[in-house]
PDB file of C-alpha atoms in Angstrom:
ATOM      1  CA  MET A 299      15.408 -14.339  32.810  1.00 94.00           C
ATOM      2  CA  LYS A 300      13.162 -16.910  31.786  1.00 97.00           C
ATOM      3  CA  VAL A 301      14.543 -19.799  29.732  1.00 98.00           C
ATOM      4  CA  GLY A 302      12.508 -21.838  27.689  1.00 98.00           C
ATOM      5  CA  CYS A 303      12.019 -23.655  24.203  1.00 98.00           C
ATOM      6  CA  SER A 304      10.451 -23.330  20.815  1.00 98.00           C
ATOM      7  CA  ILE A 305       8.224 -26.349  19.365  1.00 98.00           C
ATOM      8  CA  GLN A 306       5.400 -27.364  17.103  1.00 98.00           C
ATOM      9  CA  SER A 307       2.420 -28.188  19.095  1.00 98.00           C
ATOM     10  CA  GLU A 308       2.055 -31.243  17.883  1.00 97.00           C
ATOM     11  CA  HIS A 309       4.921 -32.305  19.552  1.00 97.00           C
ATOM     12  CA  VAL A 310       4.092 -30.895  23.113  1.00 98.00           C
ATOM     13  CA  PRO A 311       2.881 -34.137  24.156  1.00 97.00           C
ATOM     14  CA  THR A 312       6.245 -36.172  23.204  1.00 97.00           C
ATOM     15  CA  TYR A 313       8.060 -33.711  25.407  1.00 98.00           C
ATOM     16  CA  LYS A 314       5.550 -32.494  27.910  1.00 97.00           C
ATOM     17  CA  GLU A 315       7.332 -33.614  30.914  1.00 96.00           C
ATOM     18  CA  VAL A 316      10.365 -31.446  30.176  1.00 97.00           C
ATOM     19  CA  LEU A 317       8.474 -28.596  28.678  1.00 98.00           C
ATOM     20  CA  PHE A 318       6.071 -27.959  31.440  1.00 98.00           C
ATOM     21  CA  GLY A 319       9.038 -27.459  33.606  1.00 97.00           C
ATOM     22  CA  LEU A 320      10.035 -24.649  31.788  1.00 98.00           C
ATOM     23  CA  PRO A 321       8.959 -21.032  32.356  1.00 98.00           C
ATOM     24  CA  VAL A 322       8.038 -20.204  28.728  1.00 98.00           C
ATOM     25  CA  ILE A 323       7.231 -22.185  25.537  1.00 98.00           C
ATOM     26  CA  GLU A 324       6.928 -20.573  22.112  1.00 98.00           C
ATOM     27  CA  LEU A 325       4.703 -22.489  19.463  1.00 98.00           C
ATOM     28  CA  GLU A 326       6.221 -22.481  15.878  1.00 98.00           C
ATOM     29  CA  ASP A 327       2.923 -24.045  14.047  1.00 98.00           C
ATOM     30  CA  TYR A 328       2.553 -20.665  11.934  1.00 97.00           C
ATOM     31  CA  LEU A 329       6.189 -21.197  10.653  1.00 96.00           C
ATOM     32  CA  TYR A 330       5.054 -24.393   8.705  1.00 92.00           C
ATOM     33  CA  THR A 331       2.903 -23.734   5.494  1.00 85.00           C
ATOM     34  CA  GLY A 332      -0.646 -24.992   5.791  1.00 93.00           C
ATOM     35  CA  PHE A 333      -1.154 -24.315   9.514  1.00 97.00           C
ATOM     36  CA  ALA A 334      -2.792 -20.821   8.966  1.00 97.00           C
ATOM     37  CA  ASP A 335      -5.492 -22.566   6.630  1.00 97.00           C
ATOM     38  CA  ARG A 336      -6.734 -24.733   9.427  1.00 97.00           C
ATOM     39  CA  ASP A 337      -5.694 -22.623  12.441  1.00 97.00           C
ATOM     40  CA  ALA A 338      -9.406 -22.555  13.912  1.00 96.00           C
ATOM     41  CA  GLU A 339      -9.823 -26.185  13.663  1.00 97.00           C
ATOM     42  CA  GLU A 340      -6.394 -26.789  15.033  1.00 98.00           C
ATOM     43  CA  LEU A 341      -7.483 -24.492  18.084  1.00 98.00           C
ATOM     44  CA  PRO A 342      -8.914 -27.051  20.365  1.00 98.00           C
ATOM     45  CA  ARG A 343      -6.051 -29.473  19.723  1.00 98.00           C
ATOM     46  CA  VAL A 344      -3.639 -26.860  20.653  1.00 98.00           C
ATOM     47  CA  LYS A 345      -5.494 -25.670  23.769  1.00 98.00           C
ATOM     48  CA  GLU A 346      -5.821 -29.464  24.895  1.00 97.00           C
ATOM     49  CA  ALA A 347      -1.768 -30.039  24.441  1.00 97.00           C
ATOM     50  CA  LEU A 348      -0.868 -26.972  26.615  1.00 98.00           C
ATOM     51  CA  GLN A 349      -3.908 -27.650  29.340  1.00 97.00           C
ATOM     52  CA  GLY A 350      -2.223 -27.345  32.971  1.00 96.00           C
ATOM     53  CA  TYR A 351       0.657 -25.534  31.794  1.00 98.00           C
ATOM     54  CA  GLY A 352       1.225 -22.523  34.004  1.00 96.00           C
ATOM     55  CA  GLY A 353       4.004 -20.479  32.125  1.00 97.00           C
ATOM     56  CA  ASP A 354       4.315 -17.953  29.355  1.00 98.00           C
ATOM     57  CA  ILE A 355       3.214 -18.815  25.912  1.00 98.00           C
ATOM     58  CA  VAL A 356       4.877 -17.160  22.985  1.00 98.00           C
ATOM     59  CA  LEU A 357       3.734 -17.640  19.173  1.00 98.00           C
ATOM     60  CA  ASN A 358       5.726 -17.172  16.251  1.00 97.00           C
ATOM     61  CA  ALA A 359       3.818 -15.381  13.300  1.00 96.00           C
ATOM     62  CA  PRO A 360       3.497 -16.655   9.719  1.00 95.00           C
ATOM     63  CA  TYR A 361       6.412 -15.573   7.368  1.00 92.00           C
ATOM     64  CA  ILE A 362       6.977 -17.313   4.196  1.00 91.00           C
ATOM     65  CA  ASP A 363       6.141 -15.102   1.185  1.00 93.00           C
ATOM     66  CA  LEU A 364       4.771 -12.578   3.624  1.00 95.00           C
ATOM     67  CA  ASN A 365       6.178  -9.116   3.632  1.00 95.00           C
ATOM     68  CA  PRO A 366       4.921  -5.966   5.941  1.00 96.00           C
ATOM     69  CA  GLY A 367       7.313  -3.979   3.684  1.00 96.00           C
ATOM     70  CA  SER A 368       6.279  -4.928   0.403  1.00 94.00           C
ATOM     71  CA  PRO A 369       5.213  -2.444  -2.317  1.00 93.00           C
ATOM     72  CA  GLU A 370       2.598  -4.785  -3.543  1.00 95.00           C
ATOM     73  CA  ARG A 371      -0.980  -4.080  -2.213  1.00 96.00           C
ATOM     74  CA  LEU A 372      -1.970  -7.796  -2.362  1.00 97.00           C
ATOM     75  CA  VAL A 373       0.836  -9.069  -0.776  1.00 97.00           C
ATOM     76  CA  ILE A 374       0.136  -6.643   2.232  1.00 97.00           C
ATOM     77  CA  GLU A 375      -3.474  -7.657   2.193  1.00 97.00           C
ATOM     78  CA  ALA A 376      -2.223 -11.349   2.362  1.00 97.00           C
ATOM     79  CA  THR A 377       0.387 -10.355   5.345  1.00 97.00           C
ATOM     80  CA  ARG A 378      -2.364  -8.403   7.374  1.00 97.00           C
ATOM     81  CA  GLN A 379      -4.778 -11.217   7.263  1.00 97.00           C
ATOM     82  CA  ARG A 380      -2.128 -13.747   8.206  1.00 97.00           C
ATOM     83  CA  PHE A 381      -0.872 -11.794  11.036  1.00 97.00           C
ATOM     84  CA  GLN A 382      -4.331 -10.940  12.044  1.00 96.00           C
ATOM     85  CA  GLN A 383      -5.183 -14.858  12.515  1.00 97.00           C
ATOM     86  CA  ALA A 384      -1.938 -15.401  14.542  1.00 97.00           C
ATOM     87  CA  TYR A 385      -2.860 -12.511  16.658  1.00 97.00           C
ATOM     88  CA  GLU A 386      -6.286 -13.626  17.341  1.00 97.00           C
ATOM     89  CA  PHE A 387      -4.906 -17.439  17.996  1.00 98.00           C
ATOM     90  CA  ALA A 388      -2.422 -16.146  20.490  1.00 98.00           C
ATOM     91  CA  VAL A 389      -5.246 -13.822  22.202  1.00 98.00           C
ATOM     92  CA  ALA A 390      -7.168 -17.304  22.207  1.00 98.00           C
ATOM     93  CA  LEU A 391      -4.262 -19.198  23.936  1.00 97.00           C
ATOM     94  CA  GLY A 392      -3.259 -16.341  26.634  1.00 97.00           C
ATOM     95  CA  ALA A 393      -0.199 -15.751  24.639  1.00 98.00           C
ATOM     96  CA  LYS A 394       2.297 -13.044  25.956  1.00 97.00           C
ATOM     97  CA  GLU A 395       4.007 -12.241  22.471  1.00 98.00           C
ATOM     98  CA  VAL A 396       3.844 -12.918  18.717  1.00 98.00           C
ATOM     99  CA  ILE A 397       7.130 -12.898  16.918  1.00 98.00           C
ATOM    100  CA  SER A 398       7.288 -12.001  13.340  1.00 97.00           C
ATOM    101  CA  HIS A 399      10.500 -12.722  11.027  1.00 96.00           C
ATOM    102  CA  SER A 400      11.370  -9.243   9.632  1.00 93.00           C
ATOM    103  CA  THR A 401      11.538 -10.600   5.983  1.00 90.00           C
ATOM    104  CA  PHE A 402      13.870  -8.128   4.922  1.00 92.00           C
ATOM    105  CA  LEU A 403      15.444  -9.260   1.607  1.00 90.00           C
ATOM    106  CA  PRO A 404      19.204  -7.670   1.692  1.00 89.00           C
ATOM    107  CA  ILE A 405      19.852  -9.011  -2.055  1.00 88.00           C
ATOM    108  CA  VAL A 406      17.542  -6.883  -3.432  1.00 86.00           C
ATOM    109  CA  TYR A 407      20.508  -4.206  -4.950  1.00 77.00           C
ATOM    110  CA  LEU A 408      18.171  -1.370  -5.923  1.00 80.00           C
ATOM    111  CA  ASP A 409      18.812   2.242  -4.328  1.00 77.00           C
ATOM    112  CA  PHE A 410      15.247   2.776  -3.362  1.00 87.00           C
ATOM    113  CA  TYR A 411      14.246  -0.704  -1.787  1.00 91.00           C
ATOM    114  CA  GLU A 412      15.867  -0.332   1.440  1.00 93.00           C
ATOM    115  CA  GLU A 413      14.232   3.024   2.224  1.00 94.00           C
ATOM    116  CA  ASP A 414      10.921   1.852   0.694  1.00 96.00           C
ATOM    117  CA  TRP A 415      10.893  -1.070   2.643  1.00 96.00           C
ATOM    118  CA  ILE A 416      11.474   0.732   6.074  1.00 97.00           C
ATOM    119  CA  SER A 417       8.773   3.118   5.295  1.00 97.00           C
ATOM    120  CA  ARG A 418       6.138   0.716   4.326  1.00 97.00           C
ATOM    121  CA  SER A 419       6.849  -1.447   7.634  1.00 98.00           C
ATOM    122  CA  ILE A 420       6.357   1.515   9.576  1.00 98.00           C
ATOM    123  CA  ASP A 421       3.161   2.078   8.084  1.00 98.00           C
ATOM    124  CA  PHE A 422       2.329  -1.462   8.405  1.00 98.00           C
ATOM    125  CA  TRP A 423       2.977  -2.061  12.090  1.00 98.00           C
ATOM    126  CA  ARG A 424       1.569   1.441  13.254  1.00 98.00           C
ATOM    127  CA  LEU A 425      -1.802   0.517  11.737  1.00 97.00           C
ATOM    128  CA  TYR A 426      -1.531  -3.214  12.826  1.00 97.00           C
ATOM    129  CA  MET A 427      -0.706  -2.277  16.427  1.00 97.00           C
ATOM    130  CA  LYS A 428      -4.110  -0.220  16.812  1.00 95.00           C
ATOM    131  CA  ILE A 429      -5.886  -3.375  16.910  1.00 93.00           C
ATOM    132  CA  VAL A 430      -3.188  -5.250  19.580  1.00 97.00           C
ATOM    133  CA  ASP A 431      -4.195  -5.386  23.252  1.00 97.00           C
ATOM    134  CA  PRO A 432      -1.360  -3.420  25.152  1.00 97.00           C
ATOM    135  CA  ALA A 433      -0.948  -6.964  27.266  1.00 96.00           C
ATOM    136  CA  VAL A 434       0.275  -8.533  24.209  1.00 98.00           C
ATOM    137  CA  THR A 435       3.633  -7.801  22.750  1.00 98.00           C
ATOM    138  CA  ILE A 436       4.471  -7.820  18.849  1.00 98.00           C
ATOM    139  CA  SER A 437       8.165  -8.269  18.191  1.00 98.00           C
ATOM    140  CA  LEU A 438      10.378  -8.211  15.147  1.00 98.00           C
ATOM    141  CA  VAL A 439      13.213 -10.635  14.832  1.00 98.00           C
ATOM    142  CA  ASN A 440      16.421 -10.210  12.706  1.00 97.00           C
ATOM    143  CA  THR A 441      16.408 -12.787   9.733  1.00 95.00           C
ATOM    144  CA  PHE A 442      18.735 -11.892   7.032  1.00 95.00           C
ATOM    145  CA  GLU A 443      19.776  -8.415   8.264  1.00 96.00           C
ATOM    146  CA  SER A 444      23.598  -7.730   8.077  1.00 96.00           C
ATOM    147  CA  HIS A 445      23.139  -4.918  10.850  1.00 96.00           C
ATOM    148  CA  PRO A 446      20.536  -3.773  13.316  1.00 97.00           C
ATOM    149  CA  ASP A 447      19.765  -0.116  11.968  1.00 97.00           C
ATOM    150  CA  PHE A 448      16.700  -1.164   9.726  1.00 97.00           C
ATOM    151  CA  LEU A 449      14.658  -3.100  12.585  1.00 98.00           C
ATOM    152  CA  VAL A 450      15.753  -0.467  15.334  1.00 98.00           C
ATOM    153  CA  ARG A 451      14.249   2.476  13.048  1.00 98.00           C
ATOM    154  CA  ILE A 452      11.098   0.488  12.491  1.00 98.00           C
ATOM    155  CA  ALA A 453      10.848  -0.049  16.585  1.00 98.00           C
ATOM    156  CA  GLU A 454      11.448   3.518  17.347  1.00 98.00           C
ATOM    157  CA  ALA A 455       9.066   4.967  14.570  1.00 98.00           C
ATOM    158  CA  VAL A 456       6.371   2.486  15.678  1.00 98.00           C
ATOM    159  CA  ASP A 457       7.012   3.696  19.185  1.00 97.00           C
ATOM    160  CA  ARG A 458       4.790   1.509  21.365  1.00 97.00           C
ATOM    161  CA  PRO A 459       5.578   0.066  24.695  1.00 97.00           C
ATOM    162  CA  ASN A 460       4.161  -3.282  23.282  1.00 98.00           C
ATOM    163  CA  PHE A 461       6.267  -3.340  19.908  1.00 98.00           C
ATOM    164  CA  LYS A 462       9.494  -4.819  20.365  1.00 98.00           C
ATOM    165  CA  LEU A 463      12.557  -6.785  18.800  1.00 98.00           C
ATOM    166  CA  THR A 464      13.723 -10.193  19.153  1.00 98.00           C
ATOM    167  CA  PHE A 465      17.247 -10.801  18.899  1.00 98.00           C
ATOM    168  CA  ASP A 466      18.246 -13.827  17.170  1.00 98.00           C
ATOM    169  CA  LEU A 467      21.837 -15.418  17.622  1.00 98.00           C
ATOM    170  CA  GLY A 468      21.694 -17.812  15.178  1.00 98.00           C
ATOM    171  CA  HIS A 469      20.755 -15.584  12.343  1.00 98.00           C
ATOM    172  CA  TYR A 470      23.572 -13.201  13.812  1.00 98.00           C
ATOM    173  CA  LEU A 471      26.366 -15.792  13.314  1.00 98.00           C
ATOM    174  CA  VAL A 472      25.463 -16.287   9.603  1.00 98.00           C
ATOM    175  CA  TYR A 473      24.050 -13.080   8.147  1.00 97.00           C
ATOM    176  CA  SER A 474      25.803 -10.182  10.487  1.00 97.00           C
ATOM    177  CA  GLN A 475      28.417  -7.876   9.212  1.00 96.00           C
ATOM    178  CA  VAL A 476      28.913  -6.019  12.186  1.00 97.00           C
ATOM    179  CA  ASP A 477      30.323  -7.125  15.861  1.00 97.00           C
ATOM    180  CA  LEU A 478      27.913  -8.342  18.504  1.00 97.00           C
ATOM    181  CA  ALA A 479      28.379  -5.030  20.533  1.00 97.00           C
ATOM    182  CA  ILE A 480      26.929  -3.092  17.928  1.00 97.00           C
ATOM    183  CA  TRP A 481      23.950  -5.219  17.972  1.00 97.00           C
ATOM    184  CA  LEU A 482      23.351  -4.983  21.548  1.00 96.00           C
ATOM    185  CA  GLN A 483      24.093  -1.514  21.993  1.00 96.00           C
ATOM    186  CA  LYS A 484      21.162  -0.884  19.336  1.00 96.00           C
ATOM    187  CA  PHE A 485      18.904  -3.812  20.119  1.00 95.00           C
ATOM    188  CA  VAL A 486      18.891  -3.364  23.885  1.00 93.00           C
ATOM    189  CA  PRO A 487      16.281  -0.852  24.174  1.00 93.00           C
ATOM    190  CA  HIS A 488      13.598  -2.757  22.289  1.00 97.00           C
ATOM    191  CA  CYS A 489      14.693  -6.368  22.991  1.00 97.00           C
ATOM    192  CA  SER A 490      11.863  -8.402  24.348  1.00 97.00           C
ATOM    193  CA  THR A 491      13.085 -12.110  23.655  1.00 98.00           C
ATOM    194  CA  VAL A 492      16.448 -13.879  22.463  1.00 98.00           C
ATOM    195  CA  TYR A 493      16.666 -16.928  20.023  1.00 98.00           C
ATOM    196  CA  VAL A 494      19.538 -19.073  20.982  1.00 98.00           C
ATOM    197  CA  HIS A 495      20.595 -21.842  18.502  1.00 98.00           C
ATOM    198  CA  SER A 496      23.992 -22.401  16.548  1.00 98.00           C
ATOM    199  CA  ASN A 497      25.438 -23.155  13.257  1.00 98.00           C
ATOM    200  CA  ASN A 498      28.780 -23.154  11.424  1.00 97.00           C
ATOM    201  CA  GLY A 499      28.502 -19.675  10.791  1.00 96.00           C
ATOM    202  CA  LYS A 500      27.757 -20.114   7.259  1.00 97.00           C
ATOM    203  CA  VAL A 501      24.506 -21.883   6.823  1.00 97.00           C
ATOM    204  CA  ASP A 502      21.525 -21.319   9.152  1.00 97.00           C
ATOM    205  CA  THR A 503      20.914 -24.940  10.244  1.00 98.00           C
ATOM    206  CA  HIS A 504      19.382 -24.469  13.672  1.00 98.00           C
ATOM    207  CA  ASP A 505      21.677 -26.571  15.492  1.00 98.00           C
ATOM    208  CA  GLU A 506      21.878 -27.093  19.265  1.00 98.00           C
ATOM    209  CA  PRO A 507      23.376 -24.076  20.992  1.00 98.00           C
ATOM    210  CA  PHE A 508      26.206 -25.870  22.595  1.00 97.00           C
ATOM    211  CA  LYS A 509      27.320 -26.794  19.365  1.00 96.00           C
ATOM    212  CA  GLY A 510      29.109 -24.887  16.332  1.00 95.00           C
ATOM    213  CA  ALA A 511      29.718 -21.238  16.295  1.00 97.00           C
ATOM    214  CA  LEU A 512      28.171 -20.153  19.073  1.00 98.00           C
ATOM    215  CA  ARG A 513      30.044 -19.684  22.496  1.00 97.00           C
ATOM    216  CA  CYS A 514      28.682 -19.666  25.844  1.00 97.00           C
ATOM    217  CA  GLU A 515      30.337 -15.985  26.160  1.00 97.00           C
ATOM    218  CA  ASP A 516      28.020 -14.786  23.333  1.00 97.00           C
ATOM    219  CA  VAL A 517      25.122 -15.696  25.299  1.00 98.00           C
ATOM    220  CA  ALA A 518      26.568 -14.482  28.406  1.00 98.00           C
ATOM    221  CA  ARG A 519      27.204 -10.969  26.662  1.00 97.00           C
ATOM    222  CA  VAL A 520      23.889 -10.814  25.788  1.00 98.00           C
ATOM    223  CA  ALA A 521      22.517 -11.688  28.949  1.00 97.00           C
ATOM    224  CA  ARG A 522      24.252  -8.949  30.741  1.00 97.00           C
ATOM    225  CA  ALA A 523      23.102  -6.289  28.080  1.00 97.00           C
ATOM    226  CA  VAL A 524      19.504  -7.084  27.836  1.00 97.00           C
ATOM    227  CA  PRO A 525      16.533  -6.484  30.371  1.00 94.00           C
ATOM    228  CA  GLU A 526      16.118  -8.938  33.130  1.00 95.00           C
ATOM    229  CA  THR A 527      12.706  -9.431  31.687  1.00 95.00           C
ATOM    230  CA  ALA A 528      14.056 -10.816  28.343  1.00 97.00           C
ATOM    231  CA  ARG A 529      13.043 -14.361  27.606  1.00 98.00           C
ATOM    232  CA  PHE A 530      15.855 -16.700  26.238  1.00 98.00           C
ATOM    233  CA  MET A 531      14.325 -19.259  23.618  1.00 98.00           C
ATOM    234  CA  ALA A 532      16.089 -22.617  22.650  1.00 98.00           C
ATOM    235  CA  LYS A 533      15.452 -22.546  18.951  1.00 98.00           C
ATOM    236  CA  MET A 534      16.983 -25.685  17.692  1.00 98.00           C
ATOM    237  CA  SER A 535      15.677 -28.314  15.267  1.00 97.00           C
ATOM    238  CA  ASN A 536      16.646 -31.391  17.330  1.00 97.00           C
ATOM    239  CA  LYS A 537      13.721 -31.052  20.094  1.00 97.00           C
ATOM    240  CA  GLY A 538      15.141 -34.452  21.736  1.00 97.00           C
ATOM    241  CA  ALA A 539      17.999 -31.930  23.083  1.00 98.00           C
ATOM    242  CA  ILE A 540      15.565 -29.409  24.860  1.00 98.00           C
ATOM    243  CA  ALA A 541      16.829 -30.078  28.424  1.00 98.00           C
ATOM    244  CA  GLU A 542      20.381 -30.071  27.363  1.00 98.00           C
ATOM    245  CA  SER A 543      20.258 -27.035  25.276  1.00 98.00           C
ATOM    246  CA  VAL A 544      18.150 -25.215  28.229  1.00 98.00           C
ATOM    247  CA  ALA A 545      20.457 -26.028  30.738  1.00 98.00           C
ATOM    248  CA  TRP A 546      23.618 -24.827  28.580  1.00 98.00           C
ATOM    249  CA  ILE A 547      21.880 -21.597  28.066  1.00 98.00           C
ATOM    250  CA  ARG A 548      20.981 -21.204  31.895  1.00 98.00           C
ATOM    251  CA  LYS A 549      24.706 -21.903  32.579  1.00 98.00           C
ATOM    252  CA  CYS A 550      25.780 -19.213  30.200  1.00 98.00           C
ATOM    253  CA  ILE A 551      23.511 -16.733  31.521  1.00 97.00           C
ATOM    254  CA  GLU A 552      24.849 -17.353  35.285  1.00 96.00           C
ATOM    255  CA  GLU A 553      28.250 -16.633  34.204  1.00 90.00           C
ATOM    256  CA  ARG A 554      27.310 -13.263  32.949  1.00 86.00           C
TER     257      ARG A 554
END
C-alpha cells in the first residue's frame, strides 16, 4: 500500500526532500479559494515544483460552495466548470486521481432533500464521467456524512471502474453515527484512497494522525479491509510533521 501526504504545491519546495521520497503526493491547491481563478497561470509553477518526482500525483477538486447535488441550475453550472478545470489540470500534471468532497449537507431537515440530492448527484457524475479518461480516477470523499449509504448508492449507480470513493478517517471520527465496521463493509468495494488525520472527536481540526482520537488500530482495521492498491494519505494541517505522520501510518499498516 502506498503512503503519501497532501500539501499545497507552493509548499512542495520547502518539504521536497521528504516528499520526493514518498510514492504519492496529493496537491490541495483547489481547496483554497482563488486558486481556480488562476490555475492556468499557476500550472507552469506547479509543474516546476514537481519536476523530477516519479511517484503518483493525486489532486483535490474545488469544494467550497460547490454541490453536484444542488437543485439550483447555476450552482450546477459553476460546479461543472470548476470540476472541469480541476480535471484538465490533473491531466496536464499526469495525475492519477481527482478527489472531490461530497458536499452533502446533513442539516437540511427536509424530507425530500436527501433523495433529491442523491438523484441529482448521480445525474451529475454520470454526465461528468463521460469526459474522463479511464486512466484517471474520480472519487468522492465523505465529509459531513453520518453513515456511508448515500455515497455508496452514488458510486453503485454511476458504475464506472474509475469512479471511486475515498474514506476520510478524520471526518469519520467527528461526524459518523455508525461503527467503523459498517463504513468498511460498504465502502471497501469502491475505495481507492484513505485520508488519515485526527481530532478530538468533536471538531475537524486535521491534527497529526498520531494525536487525538484516532487509534493505530483504526488505521490497521482499514488497511486489513481495503484493496492492496489503496493509497493512504496523511492529511494533517501541520506539514512539518510529514515524516513522522507517514512513519506512524506505515507502522499501523504493518500491524494489520
